[in-house]
Coordinates of C-alpha atoms in Angstrom, one line a residue:
Chain A
M1 CA 148.5 156.9 47.6
L2 CA 149.4 154.4 44.1
M3 CA 146.9 151.6 44.5
D4 CA 144.1 154.3 45.3
R5 CA 144.4 155.6 41.6
Y6 CA 141.9 154.0 38.5
S7 CA 142.7 154.3 35.1
L8 CA 140.1 156.3 33.1
L9 CA 137.7 153.4 32.0
Q10 CA 137.5 151.7 35.7
K11 CA 136.2 155.7 36.4
I12 CA 134.0 155.7 34.1
G13 CA 132.5 151.7 35.0
I14 CA 132.7 153.1 38.7
Y15 CA 130.3 156.2 37.9
I16 CA 128.1 154.2 35.7
G17 CA 127.7 151.1 38.6
I18 CA 127.5 154.4 41.3
F19 CA 124.6 155.6 38.4
I20 CA 122.4 152.5 38.3
F21 CA 122.5 152.2 42.1
L22 CA 121.6 155.4 42.6
L23 CA 118.7 155.4 40.1
F24 CA 116.7 152.1 42.1
V25 CA 117.2 154.2 45.1
L26 CA 116.0 157.1 44.1
L27 CA 113.9 157.0 41.1
P28 CA 110.4 156.2 43.6
F29 CA 111.8 159.7 45.5
I30 CA 111.3 161.1 42.1
E31 CA 107.7 159.5 41.0
M32 CA 106.6 161.0 44.2
F33 CA 107.9 164.1 43.4
R34 CA 106.4 164.6 39.7
V35 CA 103.2 162.8 41.3
S36 CA 102.7 165.8 44.2
L37 CA 103.2 168.3 41.3
R38 CA 100.1 167.3 39.4
P39 CA 96.9 167.8 39.9
L40 CA 94.5 165.2 40.5
D41 CA 92.6 165.2 37.2
H42 CA 95.2 165.2 35.1
L43 CA 96.8 162.1 37.2
M44 CA 94.2 160.3 36.1
T45 CA 93.7 160.8 32.4
A46 CA 96.7 162.2 30.9
D47 CA 99.0 160.1 28.7
F48 CA 102.5 160.1 31.0
T49 CA 104.4 163.5 30.8
W50 CA 107.9 163.9 32.1
W51 CA 106.7 167.7 32.6
S52 CA 103.4 170.0 31.9
N53 CA 102.5 173.3 32.4
D54 CA 99.9 172.2 35.0
F55 CA 101.8 171.1 37.6
S56 CA 102.2 173.5 40.7
F57 CA 102.7 173.1 44.7
Q58 CA 98.9 173.4 44.8
A59 CA 98.8 169.6 46.7
Y60 CA 101.4 171.1 49.6
R61 CA 99.3 173.5 50.5
D62 CA 95.6 171.5 49.9
M63 CA 97.0 168.5 52.1
W64 CA 97.2 170.4 55.7
V65 CA 93.2 171.1 54.5
T66 CA 91.8 167.6 53.2
V67 CA 94.0 165.2 56.3
P68 CA 94.0 168.5 59.6
L69 CA 95.5 166.2 61.4
L70 CA 99.1 166.0 59.3
G71 CA 101.5 168.4 61.2
R72 CA 100.2 165.8 64.7
Y73 CA 101.3 163.0 62.5
I74 CA 104.7 164.2 61.8
L75 CA 105.8 164.7 64.9
N76 CA 104.5 161.7 66.5
S77 CA 106.0 159.5 63.7
I78 CA 110.1 161.9 64.9
F79 CA 109.3 161.6 68.6
I80 CA 107.9 158.2 68.7
A81 CA 111.3 157.1 66.7
T82 CA 113.3 159.7 69.2
A83 CA 111.6 157.9 71.8
V84 CA 113.0 154.4 71.0
T85 CA 115.7 155.7 70.0
I86 CA 116.7 157.1 73.0
M87 CA 115.5 154.1 75.4
T88 CA 117.2 151.7 72.9
M89 CA 120.8 153.2 73.3
V90 CA 119.8 153.0 77.0
V91 CA 119.7 149.6 76.6
V92 CA 122.6 148.8 74.6
V93 CA 125.4 150.6 76.3
P94 CA 126.3 148.8 78.7
A95 CA 124.8 145.7 77.2
A96 CA 127.3 145.9 73.6
Y97 CA 130.0 147.1 76.6
S98 CA 129.1 144.1 78.8
Y99 CA 129.6 141.2 76.0
A100 CA 132.7 143.6 74.6
R101 CA 134.6 142.9 77.2
L102 CA 132.9 141.3 80.6
D103 CA 132.7 137.7 81.0
F104 CA 129.9 135.8 81.9
P105 CA 127.5 132.7 81.7
F106 CA 126.8 132.2 78.4
K107 CA 127.7 134.7 76.8
S108 CA 128.4 134.3 73.9
L109 CA 125.0 131.6 74.1
S110 CA 122.5 135.4 74.3
L111 CA 124.5 137.2 71.9
G112 CA 123.0 134.2 69.4
L113 CA 120.0 134.1 70.9
F114 CA 119.7 137.9 69.8
L115 CA 120.5 137.4 66.6
A116 CA 118.3 134.6 66.0
V117 CA 115.4 137.0 67.2
N118 CA 115.8 139.4 64.5
M119 CA 115.9 136.4 61.6
F120 CA 112.2 137.2 62.6
T121 CA 109.9 140.4 61.6
G122 CA 107.7 142.0 63.4
A123 CA 105.2 140.9 61.0
V124 CA 106.0 137.0 62.3
L125 CA 105.2 138.1 66.1
L126 CA 102.3 140.5 65.7
I127 CA 99.4 138.9 67.3
P128 CA 101.0 137.7 70.2
L129 CA 102.6 140.9 71.0
Y130 CA 98.8 142.5 70.6
R131 CA 97.9 139.8 73.5
V132 CA 101.0 141.1 75.3
M133 CA 99.8 144.6 74.8
R134 CA 96.4 143.9 75.8
T135 CA 97.7 142.1 78.9
L136 CA 99.1 145.2 79.9
G137 CA 97.1 147.8 78.9
L138 CA 99.5 149.3 76.5
L139 CA 97.3 149.6 73.5
N140 CA 96.0 152.2 71.7
S141 CA 99.0 154.4 73.5
Y142 CA 102.4 155.7 72.3
W143 CA 104.2 152.8 74.3
A144 CA 102.3 150.6 72.2
M145 CA 103.9 152.2 69.3
I146 CA 107.9 152.7 71.6
I147 CA 108.1 149.5 73.3
P148 CA 108.1 146.9 70.2
G149 CA 110.7 149.2 68.3
V150 CA 113.2 149.3 71.0
A151 CA 112.7 145.6 71.7
F152 CA 112.9 144.7 68.2
L153 CA 116.3 147.3 67.4
I154 CA 117.9 146.1 70.7
P155 CA 119.9 143.1 68.8
T156 CA 120.9 145.4 65.9
G157 CA 122.4 147.1 68.4
I158 CA 124.0 145.5 70.8
W159 CA 126.0 143.6 67.8
L160 CA 126.6 146.9 65.7
L161 CA 129.0 148.3 69.2
R162 CA 129.6 145.6 70.6
S163 CA 132.0 145.2 67.5
Y164 CA 133.2 149.0 67.6
L165 CA 133.8 149.2 71.4
E166 CA 135.7 146.1 71.1
K167 CA 138.1 147.8 69.0
I168 CA 139.3 150.6 72.0
P169 CA 142.6 149.1 73.3
K170 CA 142.1 147.6 76.6
E171 CA 145.2 149.0 78.2
L172 CA 143.2 152.4 78.7
E173 CA 140.8 150.7 80.4
E174 CA 143.6 148.5 82.2
A175 CA 145.3 152.1 83.1
A176 CA 142.4 153.5 84.3
Y177 CA 141.9 150.0 86.6
V178 CA 146.1 150.7 87.7
D179 CA 145.1 154.5 88.4
G180 CA 141.6 153.4 90.8
A181 CA 139.2 154.3 88.1
S182 CA 136.0 152.4 89.0
R183 CA 134.5 150.3 85.7
M184 CA 131.4 152.7 85.5
Y185 CA 134.3 156.0 86.0
T186 CA 136.0 154.5 83.5
L187 CA 132.9 154.0 80.8
R188 CA 131.7 157.5 80.6
R189 CA 135.5 159.6 80.8
V190 CA 137.3 157.0 78.7
V191 CA 135.4 154.2 76.7
L192 CA 132.5 156.7 75.6
P193 CA 134.0 159.6 74.3
L194 CA 136.0 157.0 72.4
A195 CA 133.1 155.3 71.1
V196 CA 131.0 159.2 69.7
P197 CA 131.6 157.9 66.5
G198 CA 129.7 154.7 67.2
L199 CA 127.4 155.5 69.2
I200 CA 126.5 158.1 66.3
V201 CA 126.3 155.2 63.4
V202 CA 124.7 152.4 66.4
A203 CA 121.8 156.0 67.3
T204 CA 121.1 156.7 63.2
S205 CA 120.9 153.2 62.7
V206 CA 117.9 152.7 65.5
F207 CA 116.5 155.6 64.6
I208 CA 116.2 154.9 60.8
G209 CA 114.4 151.3 61.7
A210 CA 112.0 152.6 64.2
Y211 CA 111.0 155.2 61.6
A212 CA 110.7 152.5 59.5
Q213 CA 109.2 150.3 61.4
Q214 CA 105.9 152.2 63.5
F215 CA 103.8 151.8 60.7
L216 CA 103.4 148.1 61.4
F217 CA 103.2 148.4 65.1
A218 CA 101.1 152.1 64.5
I219 CA 98.3 150.0 62.8
T220 CA 98.1 147.1 64.7
F221 CA 98.3 148.6 68.2
N222 CA 97.2 152.0 67.6
N223 CA 92.9 153.2 66.7
Q224 CA 93.6 156.6 68.3
R225 CA 94.0 159.2 65.8
E226 CA 95.7 161.9 67.3
L227 CA 98.5 159.1 69.0
Q228 CA 99.3 157.9 65.0
P229 CA 102.7 158.4 62.8
L230 CA 103.0 159.3 59.1
P231 CA 102.8 156.5 57.5
A232 CA 99.5 155.3 59.0
G233 CA 98.4 159.2 58.9
L234 CA 98.6 158.9 55.1
F235 CA 95.5 156.4 54.5
E236 CA 93.2 159.5 55.8
F237 CA 94.1 160.7 52.1
I238 CA 92.3 157.5 51.0
G239 CA 88.6 159.1 50.9
Y240 CA 85.8 157.0 50.1
Q241 CA 85.5 158.5 46.4
D242 CA 89.0 158.8 45.4
V243 CA 92.5 158.7 46.6
T244 CA 93.8 162.4 46.6
W245 CA 97.5 160.6 44.9
N246 CA 99.2 163.5 44.7
Q247 CA 98.9 164.9 48.5
M248 CA 99.4 162.0 49.8
M249 CA 102.6 161.5 47.9
A250 CA 103.0 165.5 49.2
A251 CA 102.6 165.1 53.1
A252 CA 105.1 161.6 52.5
L253 CA 107.7 163.6 51.5
T254 CA 107.1 166.4 53.9
G255 CA 106.9 164.4 56.2
V256 CA 110.5 162.5 55.4
L257 CA 111.9 166.2 54.9
P258 CA 113.6 167.1 58.8
V259 CA 114.9 164.0 59.4
M260 CA 116.9 163.5 56.0
L261 CA 118.1 167.2 56.7
F262 CA 119.2 166.0 60.7
F263 CA 121.0 163.2 58.5
L264 CA 122.8 165.6 56.1
L265 CA 124.4 167.5 59.2
L266 CA 124.9 164.0 61.1
Q267 CA 126.8 162.8 57.6
K268 CA 130.2 163.6 58.6
Y269 CA 130.5 161.5 61.7
L270 CA 128.7 158.5 60.0
V271 CA 130.7 158.3 57.6
A272 CA 133.8 158.7 60.0
G273 CA 132.5 156.1 62.4
L274 CA 131.8 153.3 59.7
T275 CA 135.3 153.7 58.6
A276 CA 137.4 154.4 61.7
G277 CA 138.3 150.9 62.5
A278 CA 141.2 151.7 64.9
V279 CA 141.4 153.5 67.8
K280 CA 144.5 155.9 67.5
E281 CA 146.9 156.8 70.4
Chain B
M1 CA 159.9 152.3 102.3
A2 CA 158.6 150.0 99.9
T3 CA 159.9 146.3 99.9
L4 CA 157.9 144.1 97.7
D5 CA 157.8 140.3 98.6
L6 CA 156.7 137.3 96.1
S7 CA 156.3 134.2 98.3
H8 CA 155.5 131.0 95.8
I9 CA 153.6 132.8 92.6
T10 CA 152.0 130.3 90.1
K11 CA 150.2 131.2 87.3
S12 CA 148.3 128.7 84.8
F13 CA 146.2 129.7 82.4
G14 CA 143.7 126.7 81.2
T15 CA 145.9 123.6 81.6
A16 CA 149.1 126.2 80.5
Q17 CA 152.0 127.0 84.0
V18 CA 152.7 130.3 82.4
L19 CA 154.5 130.9 86.3
R20 CA 156.3 128.3 88.5
D21 CA 156.6 128.6 92.0
I22 CA 157.9 132.0 91.8
D23 CA 159.9 133.8 95.0
L24 CA 161.6 137.3 95.8
A25 CA 162.3 140.0 97.7
I26 CA 162.6 143.1 96.7
K27 CA 164.9 145.7 98.6
D28 CA 163.5 149.5 99.1
K29 CA 164.4 151.8 96.4
E30 CA 165.8 149.2 94.3
F31 CA 165.5 149.1 90.4
V32 CA 164.9 145.5 89.8
V33 CA 164.1 144.5 85.8
F34 CA 162.8 141.0 85.1
V35 CA 164.2 139.8 81.7
G36 CA 163.5 136.8 79.6
P37 CA 162.8 135.6 75.7
S38 CA 158.8 136.0 75.1
G39 CA 157.0 133.9 76.3
C40 CA 158.9 133.5 79.4
G41 CA 155.9 135.1 81.8
K42 CA 157.9 138.0 83.0
S43 CA 154.6 140.2 81.7
T44 CA 152.1 138.0 83.6
L45 CA 154.8 138.2 86.8
L46 CA 154.4 141.9 86.7
R47 CA 150.4 141.8 86.0
I48 CA 150.4 140.0 88.6
V49 CA 152.0 142.2 91.0
A50 CA 150.2 145.2 89.0
G51 CA 146.9 143.9 90.2
L52 CA 145.5 143.3 86.3
E53 CA 145.8 139.7 86.9
E54 CA 145.7 137.8 90.1
A55 CA 147.6 134.8 90.9
T56 CA 146.6 131.2 90.4
S57 CA 148.6 130.8 94.3
G58 CA 151.5 132.4 96.0
K59 CA 151.1 135.8 97.8
I60 CA 152.5 139.6 97.3
F61 CA 153.5 141.2 100.4
I62 CA 154.2 144.8 99.8
D63 CA 155.9 146.5 103.0
G64 CA 155.6 143.6 104.7
R65 CA 151.3 143.6 104.4
D66 CA 149.8 141.0 102.4
V67 CA 147.8 143.0 99.3
S68 CA 147.8 139.5 96.8
R69 CA 143.5 140.4 97.1
E70 CA 143.4 144.5 96.3
P71 CA 143.5 146.0 93.6
P72 CA 146.4 148.2 92.5
V73 CA 145.1 151.8 93.4
Q74 CA 144.9 150.2 97.1
R75 CA 148.7 148.5 96.8
G76 CA 150.1 151.7 95.9
I77 CA 151.9 151.0 92.7
A78 CA 151.7 152.8 89.4
M79 CA 151.9 151.2 85.9
V80 CA 154.1 152.2 82.8
F81 CA 152.3 150.7 79.7
Q82 CA 153.9 149.5 76.7
S83 CA 151.9 151.0 74.4
Y84 CA 151.6 154.2 76.9
A85 CA 147.7 154.3 77.0
L86 CA 147.3 157.4 76.5
Y87 CA 143.6 159.0 76.5
P88 CA 143.8 160.0 72.6
H89 CA 141.1 162.3 74.0
L90 CA 142.3 164.3 76.9
T91 CA 145.4 166.9 76.9
V92 CA 148.4 166.3 78.3
Y93 CA 147.2 167.7 81.8
E94 CA 144.3 165.8 81.5
N95 CA 146.2 162.6 81.2
I96 CA 148.4 163.5 83.5
A97 CA 145.8 164.6 86.2
F98 CA 143.7 161.3 85.9
P99 CA 144.4 159.5 88.5
L100 CA 144.3 162.6 90.6
R101 CA 141.2 163.3 88.7
V102 CA 139.7 159.7 90.3
Q103 CA 140.7 160.4 93.6
R104 CA 138.3 164.2 93.4
L105 CA 141.2 166.5 94.3
A106 CA 140.4 169.8 94.6
E107 CA 141.2 171.9 91.7
A108 CA 144.3 173.6 93.3
E109 CA 145.9 170.5 94.0
V110 CA 145.6 168.7 90.7
R111 CA 146.9 171.4 89.2
Q112 CA 150.1 171.5 91.7
K113 CA 151.0 168.3 91.3
V114 CA 150.1 168.1 87.4
T115 CA 152.6 170.7 87.3
K116 CA 155.5 169.9 89.2
A117 CA 155.2 166.4 86.9
A118 CA 155.7 167.9 84.3
D119 CA 158.6 169.7 85.3
I120 CA 160.2 167.2 86.0
L121 CA 159.8 165.6 82.5
Q122 CA 160.3 168.6 80.4
L123 CA 156.7 168.8 79.4
T124 CA 155.2 172.3 80.6
D125 CA 154.7 173.5 77.9
K126 CA 152.9 170.5 75.7
L127 CA 150.6 170.0 78.4
D128 CA 147.3 171.8 75.8
L129 CA 148.5 169.4 73.6
K130 CA 146.6 165.8 72.9
P131 CA 148.3 162.4 72.9
G132 CA 148.0 162.5 69.5
Q133 CA 150.1 165.3 68.5
L134 CA 153.4 164.8 70.6
S135 CA 156.9 162.4 69.6
G136 CA 156.9 158.8 70.7
G137 CA 159.7 160.0 73.6
Q138 CA 157.0 162.6 74.6
R139 CA 154.3 160.0 74.7
Q140 CA 156.4 157.5 77.1
R141 CA 157.3 160.8 79.3
V142 CA 153.3 161.3 79.4
A143 CA 152.6 157.8 80.4
I144 CA 155.3 158.0 83.0
G145 CA 153.9 161.9 84.1
R146 CA 150.5 159.9 84.9
S147 CA 152.6 157.4 87.0
I148 CA 154.3 159.7 89.6
V149 CA 151.2 162.1 90.2
R150 CA 150.2 159.9 93.1
N151 CA 153.7 159.4 94.8
P152 CA 153.1 155.2 94.8
K153 CA 155.1 152.9 96.4
V154 CA 156.2 150.7 93.7
F155 CA 156.6 151.4 89.9
L156 CA 156.5 149.0 87.4
F157 CA 156.9 149.3 83.5
D158 CA 156.1 146.8 80.7
E159 CA 158.4 146.9 77.9
P160 CA 158.7 151.3 78.1
L161 CA 161.0 152.2 75.8
S162 CA 160.1 148.5 72.8
N163 CA 157.7 151.3 71.0
L164 CA 160.4 153.6 70.4
D165 CA 163.6 153.9 67.9
A166 CA 167.1 153.0 69.1
A167 CA 168.3 156.7 69.7
L168 CA 165.8 157.6 71.6
R169 CA 166.0 154.4 73.3
G170 CA 169.6 155.2 74.6
D171 CA 167.7 158.5 76.3
M172 CA 165.2 157.4 77.8
R173 CA 168.0 154.7 79.3
V174 CA 169.3 157.2 81.4
E175 CA 166.3 159.6 81.8
L176 CA 164.9 156.8 83.4
S177 CA 167.5 155.7 85.6
Q178 CA 168.3 159.7 86.4
L179 CA 164.3 159.6 87.3
H180 CA 165.0 156.6 89.8
G181 CA 167.7 158.5 91.5
S182 CA 165.1 161.7 92.5
L183 CA 162.2 159.6 93.1
N184 CA 164.2 157.7 95.2
A185 CA 161.1 154.6 94.6
T186 CA 161.2 150.5 94.1
M187 CA 161.2 150.3 90.4
I188 CA 160.4 146.8 88.8
Y189 CA 160.6 146.8 84.8
V190 CA 160.2 144.9 82.5
T191 CA 162.2 143.8 79.3
H192 CA 163.5 141.6 76.9
D193 CA 166.6 143.4 75.7
Q194 CA 169.6 142.4 77.9
V195 CA 171.3 145.7 77.4
E196 CA 168.2 147.3 79.0
A197 CA 168.6 145.7 81.6
M198 CA 172.3 145.5 82.5
T199 CA 172.6 149.4 81.9
M200 CA 169.7 150.5 84.5
A201 CA 168.9 147.7 87.0
D202 CA 170.9 147.5 90.6
R203 CA 169.5 143.5 89.8
I204 CA 168.3 141.9 87.2
V205 CA 165.4 138.5 87.4
V206 CA 166.7 136.5 84.4
L207 CA 162.7 134.5 83.8
N208 CA 162.9 131.4 81.7
A209 CA 159.9 129.5 80.8
G210 CA 158.5 130.7 83.9
K211 CA 161.3 129.9 86.1
V212 CA 163.5 132.4 87.3
E213 CA 166.7 131.2 86.4
Q214 CA 169.2 133.7 88.1
F215 CA 168.8 136.9 90.5
G216 CA 171.1 139.2 90.6
T217 CA 173.3 142.2 89.6
P218 CA 174.3 142.4 86.6
M219 CA 177.9 142.3 87.6
E220 CA 177.4 139.0 89.0
L221 CA 174.8 137.3 86.1
Y222 CA 177.9 138.7 83.6
H223 CA 181.1 136.9 85.7
H224 CA 178.8 133.6 87.3
P225 CA 175.7 133.2 85.1
A226 CA 174.4 130.3 87.4
T227 CA 172.8 128.3 84.0
K228 CA 173.2 127.9 80.8
F229 CA 171.0 130.4 79.6
V230 CA 171.3 132.8 81.6
A231 CA 174.8 132.8 80.1
G232 CA 173.6 132.7 77.1
F233 CA 171.6 135.7 77.5
I234 CA 173.3 138.2 79.3
G235 CA 176.4 139.7 77.4
Q236 CA 177.0 140.7 73.9
P237 CA 177.3 138.8 71.2
N238 CA 176.3 135.6 73.0
M239 CA 178.7 133.9 75.0
N240 CA 180.2 130.4 72.2
L241 CA 179.1 127.2 74.4
I242 CA 181.6 124.5 73.5
P243 CA 180.9 120.4 74.0
S244 CA 184.2 119.5 75.5
T245 CA 184.6 116.1 77.6
V246 CA 186.4 116.4 80.6
K247 CA 190.1 114.2 81.2
G248 CA 190.3 114.7 84.5
T249 CA 190.2 117.2 87.5
G250 CA 192.9 118.2 90.1
S251 CA 193.2 121.0 92.6
D252 CA 194.1 123.6 89.8
G253 CA 190.5 123.1 88.6
L254 CA 188.9 121.0 85.2
T255 CA 191.3 119.9 82.6
V256 CA 188.9 119.6 79.7
E257 CA 189.5 118.8 76.1
L258 CA 187.2 121.3 73.4
S259 CA 186.1 119.7 70.6
G260 CA 188.6 120.1 67.8
G261 CA 190.9 119.1 70.3
H262 CA 192.4 122.2 72.1
V263 CA 193.1 121.7 75.9
M264 CA 193.2 123.4 78.9
T265 CA 192.3 123.3 83.0
I266 CA 190.0 125.7 83.8
P267 CA 189.8 127.1 87.4
V268 CA 186.3 125.7 89.2
E269 CA 185.0 123.6 91.4
T270 CA 185.1 120.1 90.0
K271 CA 182.6 118.6 92.7
G272 CA 180.2 116.1 91.1
V273 CA 182.8 115.4 87.7
S274 CA 185.0 113.2 86.7
A275 CA 186.5 112.4 83.5
G276 CA 185.3 111.1 81.0
A277 CA 182.0 113.3 81.2
K278 CA 180.5 115.5 79.4
V279 CA 180.7 118.9 79.5
E280 CA 180.3 122.2 77.9
V281 CA 183.1 125.0 77.9
G282 CA 181.1 128.6 77.9
I283 CA 184.1 131.5 76.1
R284 CA 182.6 134.7 75.9
P285 CA 183.6 136.4 72.2
E286 CA 185.4 139.7 74.2
N287 CA 187.7 137.4 75.9
V288 CA 189.4 135.3 73.1
E289 CA 192.8 136.9 71.1
L290 CA 194.4 136.4 68.4
G291 CA 197.4 133.3 69.1
R292 CA 197.7 129.6 68.9
G293 CA 195.1 127.2 70.6
M294 CA 191.4 126.8 68.7
D295 CA 191.6 127.1 65.5
V296 CA 188.2 128.7 64.1
K297 CA 186.7 129.3 60.5
I298 CA 186.0 133.3 59.7
N299 CA 182.6 133.0 57.5
V300 CA 181.1 136.9 57.7
L301 CA 183.5 139.8 59.4
E302 CA 181.7 142.6 60.5
R303 CA 184.7 145.9 61.0
L304 CA 182.7 148.2 63.8
G305 CA 185.7 150.5 64.6
G306 CA 187.1 149.9 67.6
V307 CA 186.1 146.1 67.5
S308 CA 185.7 143.1 65.3
I309 CA 183.0 140.8 65.3
T310 CA 183.8 137.8 63.6
Y311 CA 181.2 134.9 63.3
G312 CA 182.5 131.7 62.4
T313 CA 183.1 128.0 63.6
L314 CA 184.9 125.6 65.5
A315 CA 185.2 121.9 65.1
G316 CA 181.5 122.6 63.6
T317 CA 179.9 124.2 66.1
R318 CA 179.3 128.3 66.1
F319 CA 181.6 130.7 67.4
C320 CA 182.3 134.0 67.4
A321 CA 184.5 136.4 68.0
S322 CA 185.2 140.0 69.3
L323 CA 188.1 141.0 68.0
P324 CA 190.4 144.5 67.6
G325 CA 189.0 146.4 65.5
D326 CA 191.8 146.3 63.1
A327 CA 192.9 142.7 63.1
A328 CA 194.4 141.3 60.3
I329 CA 191.9 139.0 59.4
R330 CA 189.6 138.1 56.5
E331 CA 187.0 136.7 55.9
G332 CA 186.7 132.5 55.0
E333 CA 190.4 132.2 56.5
T334 CA 190.8 129.9 60.1
I335 CA 192.8 131.6 62.5
G336 CA 194.0 130.9 65.6
L337 CA 192.4 132.3 68.7
T338 CA 194.3 131.8 72.4
M339 CA 192.1 132.6 75.4
N340 CA 193.0 133.3 79.6
P341 CA 191.6 130.0 81.1
R342 CA 190.2 131.7 83.8
D343 CA 187.3 134.0 81.3
A344 CA 186.1 130.1 80.8
H345 CA 183.1 128.7 81.8
V346 CA 181.6 125.0 82.6
F347 CA 178.1 124.1 82.4
D348 CA 177.2 120.7 83.3
A349 CA 175.2 118.2 81.8
A350 CA 172.4 119.8 82.8
G351 CA 173.2 123.5 82.2
K352 CA 174.1 124.0 85.9
V353 CA 177.4 126.0 86.3
L354 CA 180.5 124.6 87.9
R355 CA 181.8 128.0 89.9
R356 CA 184.4 129.8 89.2
T357 CA 187.3 130.2 91.7
M358 CA 189.3 132.4 90.1
A359 CA 186.7 135.0 89.0
P360 CA 187.4 138.5 88.9
A361 CA 185.8 140.9 92.1
L362 CA 182.5 141.9 91.4
V363 CA 181.7 145.5 91.3
A364 CA 179.6 147.6 92.3

């Protein structure tokens, strides 16, 4: 379309903007990668150089020796985030549908409360949460990291998915109702298939949220080494004598890699889901 | 067999009363059209019949059985929505099969019924497509297909043709009428288009502000509109309504003086009106011809070929006339028009008609 056309100057401006933004976001990763390649003594002594002949992938081999449970930590991270995502979605889908379609007492009040809960970060509630976990006897288990994760991610999930479900034409459900379909049948056969892009967006944001927040819950509610997720496990690179920074950076990058690949594959749906407003007939 | 009776239906949304005491008896196999301006409550009434909306009070009977509290599928109705409401992720086949899947019918039976419906609606070669790949008319047919597979007693249509272009609308009108003939079912059809109402209906319900203005056959509504509203709504172009004064009454009808000074005696029942009363005389554009009597100034002239429609004023009142295609008239000039008083309608101050005594016999 004509209105989508930009002049050369506008294009240059846009690209400069994108470049600055990406630089901000990606510079830490680039620095992580550079650090992971440098020998440790080099790190402590040498002046800043962009590239040197001493660079190698040695740290990527050594890290498994320094921290023998590293593989376990990475799998724990993925496991916890996946479990949080599945449990959150199981709760969020029916809840979001109810908020999108049904009428019940205190509907907007409870929806507002969900938003209010989101304003507290997990950190504020750590002490009370710790007591809850202790009372329930869940400390030092996977549950200690999964349950708070689910609890904190449900509100955002409901808000995101509700607005998506509201865009599905109501007449489709009315037609199904006239044809004798129950609410659950309609949800399963009509609403959810149409909401797939929205479901992927919500699941992705929940997964990323779960991945990011697990550090806090892991270091407070769990001290069993075998159950720790990667962010907590990275502490083991801090020794009594020295910190093997290069290996720590290598481990961090390795841990993020599988997740990043997964999302690259999903990207197609993500973009479609974030931009798809109306459901076409 | 499927009769539909509505008994004292009212509906309020909060304080707004949308439907007031609707009482209708619809016969078996009848094609009834609900027509009225937007906001008159016709769609709400249809949704109440469908079971999508609950009436505030009143009862609905299908075949004499009270279905007011039953869900749509138990009422034995099927509905075609204005937006078609096709499931975009399912094929045409699965869209049509949807009500049968809900009933968990065996695959062979589903196939047989869907094939039959597709055959009736000429969709056989489209069964594997998704709704997005179909034209508007084809989507409309799929929606109808989905409604007929279940063999409902009553079909409900909610402005089904309003999303189609004019040419296709004409074709679909004919197709729907034929479908009504071949299915032998009771059909209720909601529209705001009086042409659809006139052409398709066995009987028309004219709704205005939540009330039934009149319920009758198309020609009954045309020749004997019960109120000024019905008179203005039925017929194209709209009926002219001329403020007039009663000069006298007699056995041959009511003598009135139209604004502009033209006097005529119209054969209507004169009960309840006397000399000096203010009335409105209704004159259909197609009932006037060039002559002497009413002086009309033409503002706009539309030559359609067969007829010429003129829009003008008669003593300050808007006046439309439908004249022969090649009538020797021009925009801006004042012409003389005459008419047979038998064709005129008279409405009293409350908008009620004085029944015509010499109207043509009604054709079926």
